[in-house]
Amino acid sequence: MKFAITVTLKKDVLDPQGKVVQQTLQNMGMDTLVNVRQGKYFEIELNETKEDVAKNLIEEMCKKLLVNLIIENYTINKIS
Amino acid sequence: MKFAITVTLKKDVLDPQGKVVQQTLQNMGMDTLVNVRQGKYFEIELNETKEDVAKNLIEEMCKKLLVNLIIENYTINKIS
């Protein structure tokens, strides 16, 4: 079973990396650009057939290692 | 209009960052874990009402700045 996890900074947290990308794109002439936010992406494959067990394990991974819950949000999607 | 872009390493490209995450999770006792791949994630907001124009611009951003086409794949999703 395979999951996609996206980790994004919370709305009010400053994202300097995203701002640099935004400025670079704007300097390249893309003037309809309003905002860029950068995040992390993980694809995690588990050897587990029960979907609820797998989802719980992914949640645990997020909370214990992948996500800083103080400043970040995360979403989990099953991809296969 | 807002788009989500995920950038992942191509299948045969080594992903040392993902491997470190994988080993760490396995050392934490998560033994059903098979594989972890890490990627990048961008949320880009455009001031543009025509969806096809917006999509083309996002494609251009990917090809010119965000993605290294030699070693990376990307997917674009409209989120709002």
Coordinates of C-alpha atoms in Angstrom, one line a residue:
Chain A
M1 CA 0.0 0.0 0.0
K2 CA 1.4 3.4 -1.0
F3 CA 0.7 6.8 0.4
A4 CA 1.5 10.3 -0.6
I5 CA 2.1 12.8 2.2
T6 CA 2.4 16.5 1.7
V7 CA 3.7 18.7 4.4
T8 CA 3.1 22.5 4.2
L9 CA 3.9 25.4 6.5
K10 CA 0.9 26.8 8.3
K11 CA -0.8 29.9 6.8
D12 CA 0.8 32.4 9.2
V13 CA 4.3 30.9 9.2
L14 CA 6.9 32.8 7.1
D15 CA 8.2 30.8 4.1
P16 CA 11.4 32.4 2.9
Q17 CA 12.2 29.6 0.5
G18 CA 8.9 30.1 -1.2
K19 CA 9.4 33.9 -1.4
V20 CA 12.8 33.4 -3.1
V21 CA 11.1 31.1 -5.7
Q22 CA 8.4 33.7 -6.1
Q23 CA 10.8 36.6 -6.6
T24 CA 12.8 34.6 -9.1
L25 CA 9.8 33.7 -11.2
Q26 CA 8.6 37.3 -11.1
N27 CA 12.0 38.5 -12.2
M28 CA 11.6 36.1 -15.1
G29 CA 8.6 38.1 -16.2
M30 CA 5.8 36.0 -14.8
D31 CA 3.7 38.9 -13.5
T32 CA 0.4 37.2 -12.9
L33 CA 2.1 35.3 -10.0
V34 CA 0.5 36.0 -6.7
N35 CA 2.1 33.7 -4.2
V36 CA 4.4 30.6 -3.9
R37 CA 4.5 28.4 -0.8
Q38 CA 7.0 25.5 -0.7
G39 CA 6.5 22.3 1.2
K40 CA 7.7 18.7 1.5
Y41 CA 6.5 15.6 -0.2
F42 CA 6.9 12.0 0.8
E43 CA 5.9 8.7 -1.0
I44 CA 5.8 5.9 1.5
E45 CA 5.2 2.3 0.7
L46 CA 4.0 -0.2 3.4
N47 CA 3.8 -3.9 3.4
E48 CA 0.4 -3.9 5.0
T49 CA -3.0 -5.0 3.5
K50 CA -5.4 -3.4 6.1
E51 CA -6.0 0.1 5.1
D52 CA -6.9 1.4 8.6
V53 CA -3.8 -0.1 10.1
A54 CA -1.6 1.4 7.3
K55 CA -3.2 4.8 7.7
N56 CA -2.6 4.8 11.5
L57 CA 1.0 3.9 10.9
I58 CA 1.4 6.8 8.4
E59 CA -0.2 9.2 10.9
E60 CA 2.3 8.0 13.6
M61 CA 5.2 8.5 11.2
C62 CA 4.0 12.1 10.5
K63 CA 3.6 12.9 14.1
K64 CA 6.8 11.4 15.3
L65 CA 9.2 12.3 12.5
L66 CA 8.0 13.9 9.3
V67 CA 6.0 16.8 10.5
N68 CA 6.7 19.7 12.9
L69 CA 3.2 20.0 14.2
I70 CA 3.8 23.5 15.7
I71 CA 4.5 25.1 12.3
E72 CA 3.3 22.6 9.7
N73 CA 0.1 20.9 8.4
Y74 CA 0.0 17.6 6.6
T75 CA -2.3 15.7 4.3
I76 CA -2.2 11.9 3.6
N77 CA -3.5 10.4 0.4
K78 CA -3.6 6.7 -0.6
I79 CA -2.2 6.3 -4.1
S80 CA -2.1 2.5 -4.5
Chain B
M1 CA -6.3 30.2 -9.4
K2 CA -4.2 28.0 -7.3
F3 CA -2.1 25.0 -8.3
A4 CA -0.3 22.2 -6.4
I5 CA 2.9 20.9 -8.0
T6 CA 4.7 17.8 -6.8
V7 CA 8.2 17.1 -8.0
T8 CA 9.6 13.7 -7.5
L9 CA 12.9 12.0 -8.4
K10 CA 12.6 9.6 -11.3
K11 CA 12.3 6.0 -10.5
D12 CA 16.0 5.0 -11.1
V13 CA 17.5 8.1 -9.4
L14 CA 19.1 7.5 -6.0
D15 CA 17.3 9.3 -3.2
P16 CA 19.6 9.4 -0.2
Q17 CA 17.3 11.8 1.7
G18 CA 14.4 9.3 1.4
K19 CA 16.7 6.5 2.5
V20 CA 17.7 8.3 5.7
V21 CA 14.1 8.9 6.6
Q22 CA 13.3 5.3 5.8
Q23 CA 16.1 4.0 8.0
T24 CA 15.1 6.3 10.9
L25 CA 11.5 5.1 10.7
Q26 CA 12.6 1.5 10.6
N27 CA 14.9 2.1 13.6
M28 CA 11.8 3.4 15.4
G29 CA 10.3 0.0 15.0
M30 CA 8.1 0.5 11.9
D31 CA 9.0 -2.8 10.2
T32 CA 6.2 -2.9 7.6
L33 CA 7.9 0.0 5.9
V34 CA 9.0 -0.9 2.4
N35 CA 10.2 2.3 0.8
V36 CA 10.3 6.1 1.3
R37 CA 10.9 8.6 -1.5
Q38 CA 11.2 12.3 -0.8
G39 CA 10.1 15.1 -3.2
K40 CA 9.3 18.8 -3.3
Y41 CA 5.9 20.4 -3.2
F42 CA 4.8 23.9 -4.3
E43 CA 1.6 25.8 -4.0
I44 CA 1.4 28.5 -6.6
E45 CA -1.3 31.1 -6.8
L46 CA -1.9 33.0 -10.1
N47 CA -4.0 36.1 -10.8
E48 CA -5.4 34.6 -14.0
T49 CA -9.0 33.5 -14.8
K50 CA -8.3 31.4 -18.0
E51 CA -7.4 27.9 -16.9
D52 CA -5.5 26.9 -20.0
V53 CA -3.4 30.1 -19.8
A54 CA -2.7 29.5 -16.2
K55 CA -1.7 25.8 -16.8
N56 CA 0.7 26.8 -19.5
L57 CA 2.3 29.3 -17.2
I58 CA 2.7 26.7 -14.5
E59 CA 4.2 24.3 -17.0
E60 CA 6.7 27.0 -18.0
M61 CA 7.6 27.7 -14.4
C62 CA 8.3 23.9 -13.9
K63 CA 10.4 23.6 -17.0
K64 CA 12.4 26.8 -16.5
L65 CA 13.0 26.8 -12.7
L66 CA 11.2 24.3 -10.4
V67 CA 12.1 21.0 -12.0
N68 CA 15.3 19.4 -13.1
L69 CA 13.9 17.4 -16.0
I70 CA 16.9 15.2 -16.3
I71 CA 16.3 13.5 -12.9
E72 CA 12.8 14.6 -11.8
N73 CA 9.2 14.2 -12.8
Y74 CA 6.4 16.6 -11.9
T75 CA 2.6 16.6 -11.6
I76 CA 0.3 19.7 -11.6
N77 CA -3.1 19.8 -9.9
K78 CA -5.5 22.7 -9.8
I79 CA -6.7 23.1 -6.2
S80 CA -8.8 26.2 -6.5

